[in-house]
Coordinates of C-alpha atoms in Angstrom, one line a residue:
X21 CA 102.9 125.0 91.3
X22 CA 100.1 127.1 92.9
X23 CA 98.6 124.0 94.5
X24 CA 101.9 123.0 96.0
X25 CA 102.6 126.4 97.4
X26 CA 99.0 126.7 98.8
X27 CA 99.5 123.4 100.5
X28 CA 102.7 124.4 102.3
X29 CA 101.2 123.7 105.8
X30 CA 100.0 120.2 104.7
X31 CA 103.4 119.5 103.1
X32 CA 105.2 120.5 106.4
X33 CA 102.8 118.5 108.5
X34 CA 103.3 115.4 106.4
X35 CA 107.1 115.9 106.4
X36 CA 107.3 116.4 110.2
X37 CA 105.0 113.4 110.9
X38 CA 106.7 110.9 108.6
X39 CA 110.3 111.9 109.3
X40 CA 109.6 112.6 113.0
X41 CA 108.5 109.0 113.8
X42 CA 111.4 107.4 112.0
X43 CA 114.0 109.8 113.3
X44 CA 112.9 109.6 116.9
X45 CA 113.0 105.8 116.8
X46 CA 116.4 105.8 115.2
X47 CA 117.9 108.3 117.7
X48 CA 116.3 106.6 120.7
X49 CA 117.9 103.4 119.7
X50 CA 121.3 105.1 120.0
X51 CA 120.3 106.7 123.2
X52 CA 119.1 103.5 124.9
X53 CA 122.2 101.6 123.9
X54 CA 124.5 104.4 125.1
X55 CA 122.7 104.6 128.4
X56 CA 122.8 100.9 128.8
X57 CA 126.6 101.1 128.8
X58 CA 126.6 104.1 131.2
X59 CA 127.6 106.8 128.6
X60 CA 126.9 110.4 129.4
X61 CA 124.4 112.0 126.9
X62 CA 125.0 115.7 126.1
X63 CA 121.9 116.2 123.9
X64 CA 119.0 114.4 122.2
X65 CA 117.9 116.6 119.3
X66 CA 115.1 116.3 116.8
X67 CA 115.8 118.5 113.8
X68 CA 118.7 120.8 113.2
X69 CA 119.4 124.5 113.9
X70 CA 118.3 126.6 116.8
X71 CA 115.9 125.0 119.3
X72 CA 112.2 125.7 119.4
X73 CA 112.0 123.9 122.7
X74 CA 114.7 122.7 125.0
X75 CA 114.9 121.3 128.5
X76 CA 117.6 119.7 130.6
X77 CA 117.0 116.6 132.7
X78 CA 118.7 115.6 136.0
X79 CA 121.5 113.8 134.1
X80 CA 122.4 117.0 132.3
X81 CA 121.1 115.9 128.9
X82 CA 119.5 118.6 126.8
X83 CA 116.3 117.4 125.1
X84 CA 115.7 119.6 122.0
X85 CA 113.3 120.2 119.2
X86 CA 114.9 122.3 116.5
X87 CA 113.6 124.5 113.7
X88 CA 114.8 122.4 110.7
X89 CA 112.8 119.1 110.6
X90 CA 115.2 117.1 108.4
X91 CA 116.7 114.6 110.8
X92 CA 118.1 114.5 114.3
X93 CA 121.0 113.4 116.4
X94 CA 122.1 112.1 119.8
X95 CA 125.4 113.6 121.1
X96 CA 127.3 111.6 123.7
X97 CA 130.0 113.3 125.9
X98 CA 133.3 113.3 124.0
X99 CA 131.8 111.8 120.9
X100 CA 133.4 113.1 117.7
X101 CA 130.5 113.7 115.3
X102 CA 132.3 116.6 113.4
X103 CA 135.9 117.6 113.1
X104 CA 135.4 120.3 115.7
X105 CA 134.3 117.7 118.3
X106 CA 137.6 115.8 118.3
X107 CA 139.3 115.9 121.7
X108 CA 136.5 117.7 123.4
X109 CA 134.6 116.3 126.4
X110 CA 131.5 118.1 127.7
X111 CA 131.3 118.5 131.5
X112 CA 128.5 118.6 134.0
X113 CA 126.9 115.3 132.8
X114 CA 126.1 112.1 134.6
X115 CA 127.9 109.1 133.1
X116 CA 131.0 108.0 131.3
X117 CA 132.6 109.9 128.4
X118 CA 131.9 108.1 125.1
X119 CA 135.6 107.4 124.3
X120 CA 135.8 105.4 127.6
X121 CA 133.4 102.8 126.2
X122 CA 135.0 99.7 124.7
X123 CA 135.2 99.5 120.9
X124 CA 132.6 96.7 121.1
X125 CA 130.2 98.9 123.1
X126 CA 130.6 101.8 120.8
X127 CA 129.9 99.6 117.8
X128 CA 126.7 98.4 119.4
X129 CA 125.7 102.0 120.1
X130 CA 126.3 102.8 116.4
X131 CA 124.3 99.8 115.2
X132 CA 121.4 100.4 117.6
X133 CA 119.9 103.3 115.6
X134 CA 119.6 101.4 112.3
X135 CA 118.5 98.3 114.2
X136 CA 115.7 100.3 115.8
X137 CA 114.6 101.4 112.4
X138 CA 114.5 97.8 111.2
X139 CA 112.6 96.8 114.3
X140 CA 110.0 99.6 113.7
X141 CA 109.6 98.5 110.1
X142 CA 109.1 94.9 111.1
X143 CA 106.5 95.8 113.7
X144 CA 104.6 97.9 111.2
X145 CA 104.7 95.2 108.5
X146 CA 103.7 92.6 111.0
X147 CA 100.7 94.8 112.0
X148 CA 99.6 95.3 108.4
X149 CA 100.1 91.6 107.4
X150 CA 98.3 90.4 110.6
X151 CA 95.4 92.7 109.8
X152 CA 95.0 92.2 106.1
X153 CA 97.0 89.1 105.3
X154 CA 99.0 88.7 102.1
X155 CA 97.0 89.1 98.8
X156 CA 96.5 86.3 96.3
X157 CA 95.6 88.0 93.1
X158 CA 96.1 86.7 89.6
X159 CA 97.5 89.5 87.4
X160 CA 96.9 89.6 83.7
X161 CA 98.1 91.9 80.9
X162 CA 95.3 94.2 79.8
X163 CA 97.1 95.9 77.0
X164 CA 100.6 96.1 75.4
X165 CA 101.9 99.3 73.9
X166 CA 103.1 99.0 70.3
X167 CA 106.9 99.1 70.0
X168 CA 107.3 98.7 73.8
X169 CA 109.9 96.3 75.3
X170 CA 107.0 93.9 76.3
X171 CA 105.7 93.9 72.7
X172 CA 109.1 93.3 71.2
X173 CA 109.6 90.3 73.6
X174 CA 106.3 88.7 72.6
X175 CA 104.0 89.6 75.5
X176 CA 100.4 89.8 74.5
X177 CA 97.1 91.1 76.0
X178 CA 95.5 88.3 77.9
X179 CA 98.7 86.8 79.2
X180 CA 98.6 85.8 82.9
X181 CA 101.9 86.8 84.7
X182 CA 103.0 83.9 86.9
X183 CA 106.4 85.2 88.0
X184 CA 108.7 88.1 87.5
X185 CA 112.5 87.9 87.9
X186 CA 112.1 84.4 89.5
X187 CA 109.6 85.5 92.1
X188 CA 105.9 84.6 92.1
X189 CA 103.4 87.3 91.2
X190 CA 100.6 87.8 93.8
X191 CA 99.8 91.4 93.1
X192 CA 100.5 94.0 90.5
X193 CA 103.3 95.6 92.6
X194 CA 105.3 92.4 92.3
X195 CA 105.6 93.1 88.5
X196 CA 106.1 96.9 88.9
X197 CA 108.9 96.4 91.4
X198 CA 110.7 93.9 89.2
X199 CA 110.5 96.4 86.3
X200 CA 111.4 99.5 88.4
X201 CA 114.5 97.9 89.9
X202 CA 115.9 96.6 86.6
X203 CA 116.1 99.3 83.9
X204 CA 118.3 98.2 81.1
X205 CA 118.6 94.7 82.6
X206 CA 116.9 91.6 81.1
X207 CA 114.1 90.3 83.4
X208 CA 112.6 86.8 83.0
X209 CA 108.8 86.8 83.0
X210 CA 106.8 83.6 83.1
X211 CA 103.4 84.1 81.6
X212 CA 100.5 81.6 81.1
X213 CA 98.8 81.8 77.7
X214 CA 96.2 79.2 76.6
X215 CA 97.1 77.1 79.7
X216 CA 100.7 76.9 78.6
X217 CA 103.5 78.6 80.5
X218 CA 106.1 80.5 78.5
X219 CA 109.2 82.4 79.5
X220 CA 109.7 85.9 78.1
X221 CA 112.9 87.9 78.5
X222 CA 112.1 91.6 78.6
X223 CA 114.5 94.5 79.2
X224 CA 112.8 97.4 80.9
X225 CA 113.5 100.9 79.5
X226 CA 114.0 103.8 81.9
X227 CA 112.1 106.9 81.0
X228 CA 110.6 109.9 82.9
X229 CA 106.9 109.3 83.4
X230 CA 104.2 109.9 86.0
X231 CA 104.2 107.6 89.0
X232 CA 101.2 106.4 90.9
X233 CA 101.0 109.6 93.0
X234 CA 101.4 112.0 90.1
X235 CA 105.2 112.8 90.3
X236 CA 107.3 112.9 87.1
X237 CA 110.1 110.5 87.9
X238 CA 112.6 108.3 86.0
X239 CA 111.2 104.8 86.1
X240 CA 111.7 101.5 84.3
X241 CA 108.8 100.5 82.1
X242 CA 108.0 97.6 79.7
X243 CA 104.9 99.3 78.2
X244 CA 102.0 97.2 79.5
X245 CA 98.7 97.9 81.4
X246 CA 97.9 95.4 84.1
X247 CA 94.5 94.1 85.5
X248 CA 93.3 91.7 88.1
X249 CA 92.1 88.5 86.5
X250 CA 90.9 86.7 89.7
X251 CA 91.0 87.6 93.4
X252 CA 91.3 84.8 95.9
X253 CA 91.1 85.1 99.7
X254 CA 94.3 86.5 101.2
X255 CA 96.7 84.3 103.1
X256 CA 96.1 84.9 106.8
X257 CA 98.6 84.6 109.7
X258 CA 98.2 84.3 113.4
X259 CA 100.1 87.0 115.5
X260 CA 103.3 84.9 115.9
X261 CA 103.4 84.2 112.1
X262 CA 102.6 87.8 111.4
X263 CA 105.7 88.9 113.3
X264 CA 107.8 86.5 111.3
X265 CA 106.3 87.8 108.1
X266 CA 107.0 91.3 109.2
X267 CA 110.7 90.4 109.6
X268 CA 110.7 88.7 106.2
X269 CA 109.1 91.8 104.6
X270 CA 111.7 94.0 106.2
X271 CA 114.4 91.8 104.8
X272 CA 112.9 92.0 101.3
X273 CA 112.8 95.8 101.6
X274 CA 116.4 95.9 102.6
X275 CA 117.2 93.7 99.6
X276 CA 115.3 96.0 97.3
X277 CA 117.2 99.0 98.8
X278 CA 120.6 97.3 98.2
X279 CA 119.6 96.5 94.6
X280 CA 118.5 100.0 93.9
X281 CA 121.6 101.6 95.4
X282 CA 123.9 99.2 93.4
X283 CA 122.0 100.2 90.2
X284 CA 122.5 103.9 91.0
X285 CA 126.2 103.4 91.8
X286 CA 126.8 101.5 88.5
X287 CA 124.8 104.1 86.5
X288 CA 122.0 101.8 85.6
X289 CA 119.4 103.8 87.5
X290 CA 119.1 107.6 87.9
X291 CA 120.2 109.1 91.2
X292 CA 116.9 110.9 91.2
X293 CA 115.3 107.6 91.9
X294 CA 116.3 108.2 95.6
X295 CA 114.0 110.5 97.7
X296 CA 114.9 112.8 100.5
X297 CA 112.8 114.7 103.0
X298 CA 111.3 116.9 100.4
X299 CA 110.2 113.9 98.3
X300 CA 108.8 112.2 101.3
X301 CA 106.8 115.2 102.3
X302 CA 105.5 115.6 98.7
X303 CA 104.5 112.0 98.3
X304 CA 102.7 112.1 101.7
X305 CA 100.9 115.3 100.7
X306 CA 99.7 113.7 97.4
X307 CA 98.5 110.6 99.2
X308 CA 96.5 112.7 101.6
X309 CA 95.0 114.7 98.7
X310 CA 94.1 111.6 96.7
X311 CA 92.5 109.7 99.6
X312 CA 90.6 112.8 100.8
X313 CA 89.2 113.7 97.4
X314 CA 87.1 110.5 97.3
X315 CA 83.9 112.2 98.1
X316 CA 81.8 109.1 97.6
X317 CA 83.7 107.3 100.4
X318 CA 82.8 107.8 104.0
X319 CA 85.1 109.9 106.2
X320 CA 85.8 106.9 108.5
X321 CA 86.9 104.8 105.5
X322 CA 89.1 107.6 104.2
X323 CA 90.7 108.0 107.5
X324 CA 91.3 104.3 107.8
X325 CA 92.7 104.1 104.3
X326 CA 95.0 107.1 104.9
X327 CA 96.2 105.6 108.2
X328 CA 97.3 102.3 106.6
X329 CA 98.9 103.9 103.5
X330 CA 101.0 106.4 105.6
X331 CA 101.9 103.6 108.0
X332 CA 103.2 101.4 105.2
X333 CA 105.1 104.3 103.8
X334 CA 106.6 105.0 107.3
X335 CA 107.9 101.4 107.4
X336 CA 109.6 101.7 104.0
X337 CA 111.1 105.1 105.1
X338 CA 112.3 103.5 108.3
X339 CA 114.2 100.8 106.3
X340 CA 115.7 103.4 104.0
X341 CA 116.9 105.5 106.9
X342 CA 118.3 102.6 108.7
X343 CA 120.2 101.3 105.7
X344 CA 121.4 104.7 104.6
X345 CA 123.0 105.3 108.0
X346 CA 125.0 102.1 107.6
X347 CA 126.8 103.4 104.6
X348 CA 130.5 103.8 105.4
X349 CA 130.6 107.6 105.4
X350 CA 132.5 109.1 108.4
X351 CA 129.6 111.2 109.6
X352 CA 127.1 108.3 109.5
X353 CA 126.8 105.2 111.8
X354 CA 128.6 103.1 109.1
X355 CA 131.6 105.5 109.2
X356 CA 131.8 105.1 113.0
X357 CA 131.8 101.4 112.6
X358 CA 134.8 101.7 110.2
X359 CA 136.6 103.8 112.7
X360 CA 135.8 101.1 115.4
X361 CA 137.0 98.3 113.1
X362 CA 140.4 100.1 112.7
X363 CA 140.7 100.4 116.4
X364 CA 139.8 96.8 117.0
X365 CA 142.4 95.6 114.5
X366 CA 145.2 97.9 115.5
X367 CA 144.5 98.4 119.2
X368 CA 144.7 102.2 119.0
X369 CA 142.4 105.0 118.0
X370 CA 142.5 106.4 114.5
X371 CA 144.9 109.4 114.5
X372 CA 143.0 112.7 115.2
X373 CA 144.2 114.3 112.0
X374 CA 142.8 111.4 110.0
X375 CA 139.5 111.7 111.9
X376 CA 139.3 115.4 111.2
X377 CA 139.9 115.0 107.5
X378 CA 137.6 112.0 107.2
X379 CA 134.7 113.8 109.1
X380 CA 135.1 117.0 107.0
X381 CA 135.2 115.0 103.7
X382 CA 132.3 112.9 104.8
X383 CA 130.2 116.0 105.7
X384 CA 131.0 117.6 102.4
X385 CA 130.1 114.4 100.5
X386 CA 126.9 114.0 102.5
X387 CA 125.8 117.6 101.9
X388 CA 126.5 117.1 98.2
X389 CA 124.3 114.0 98.2
X390 CA 121.6 115.9 100.0
X391 CA 121.7 118.8 97.5
X392 CA 121.4 116.4 94.5
X393 CA 118.6 114.3 96.0
X394 CA 116.7 117.4 97.2
X395 CA 117.0 119.1 93.8
X396 CA 115.5 116.0 92.2
X397 CA 112.8 116.0 94.8
X398 CA 112.0 119.6 94.1
X399 CA 111.7 118.9 90.3
X400 CA 109.4 115.9 91.1
X401 CA 107.1 118.1 93.2
X402 CA 106.1 120.0 90.1
X403 CA 107.2 123.3 91.6
X404 CA 108.6 124.3 88.2
X405 CA 105.8 123.0 86.2
X406 CA 107.1 119.5 85.5
X407 CA 104.7 117.6 87.7
X408 CA 101.1 117.6 89.0
X409 CA 99.3 116.8 92.2

């Protein structure tokens, strides 16, 4: 706890850096799409609350940096983001009121933010894959815990893991991901033992344990220790191929996000598996600490390692933010798409009273989700003695 409190400035710096990049890209996607259709923009805000900095451009748009670094928003003239906005159109702005845009144009504006996040993730993944390639590592089982799910299914030390859940294993994280996403769900593992391939069906067990950065979190486990058996040259890609691989990796990350969310909704994974801004800041802080504590490694190498680790984390966060905003909650982009779909099908706007109730309910539900996720994040930070780092 003392370490966490003493590192408050580092925590805030990591939080602002990681969330800032993703939020700015998301909101700028909305902004560019709206401007392309001639919409008047009332404000472009990073963070919430009172502004630390604000300026107004020649089009009347207020550009703001606010005190609470937990998100951001773009407000178009006449756009109903909360119940209090319905029927109001701000004056003194250059451009068309948002309601004057066609339903198709408004839908594109709503989609532009999440799409910008997916593009950012694809660019980052492409950069990383183009630089390092994809690893080709043969992963073996170093040890199996007595009584663990793996032991009960017949997995043994010395087994080479060929595939997990139908997907080839090229690095340890392929196994860890299959286990993490499937607590309580049977997973097929193909292992090679004495040059013979065997299929083992193992059901991961969810338990609270320390993750790779030192947080105590609910995770699926099968009770094995893994080790690299052989390391081959990574698969390399030219720039065009790397872009394609970046898009593929973004698609895989979206698929993993959908799987995790479906598991949470059906009660097969803990809701605390999800992380919010506090969790993101804490993980970033822990990564900085662990990399920088390698005193036998040169400063240049540590900076490079830290850069790539945080960049990869940024890509994953960007996918998460983009997908989360597509959920059909009235205050999110997905909710606006639902409103637009109603208008496209019926030829008229959703009644104002229905909009008011929907936006109010959506805001309450969103705040409730934020409280639950943030509380889980706070516990994972070890602030109350349940974690380390």
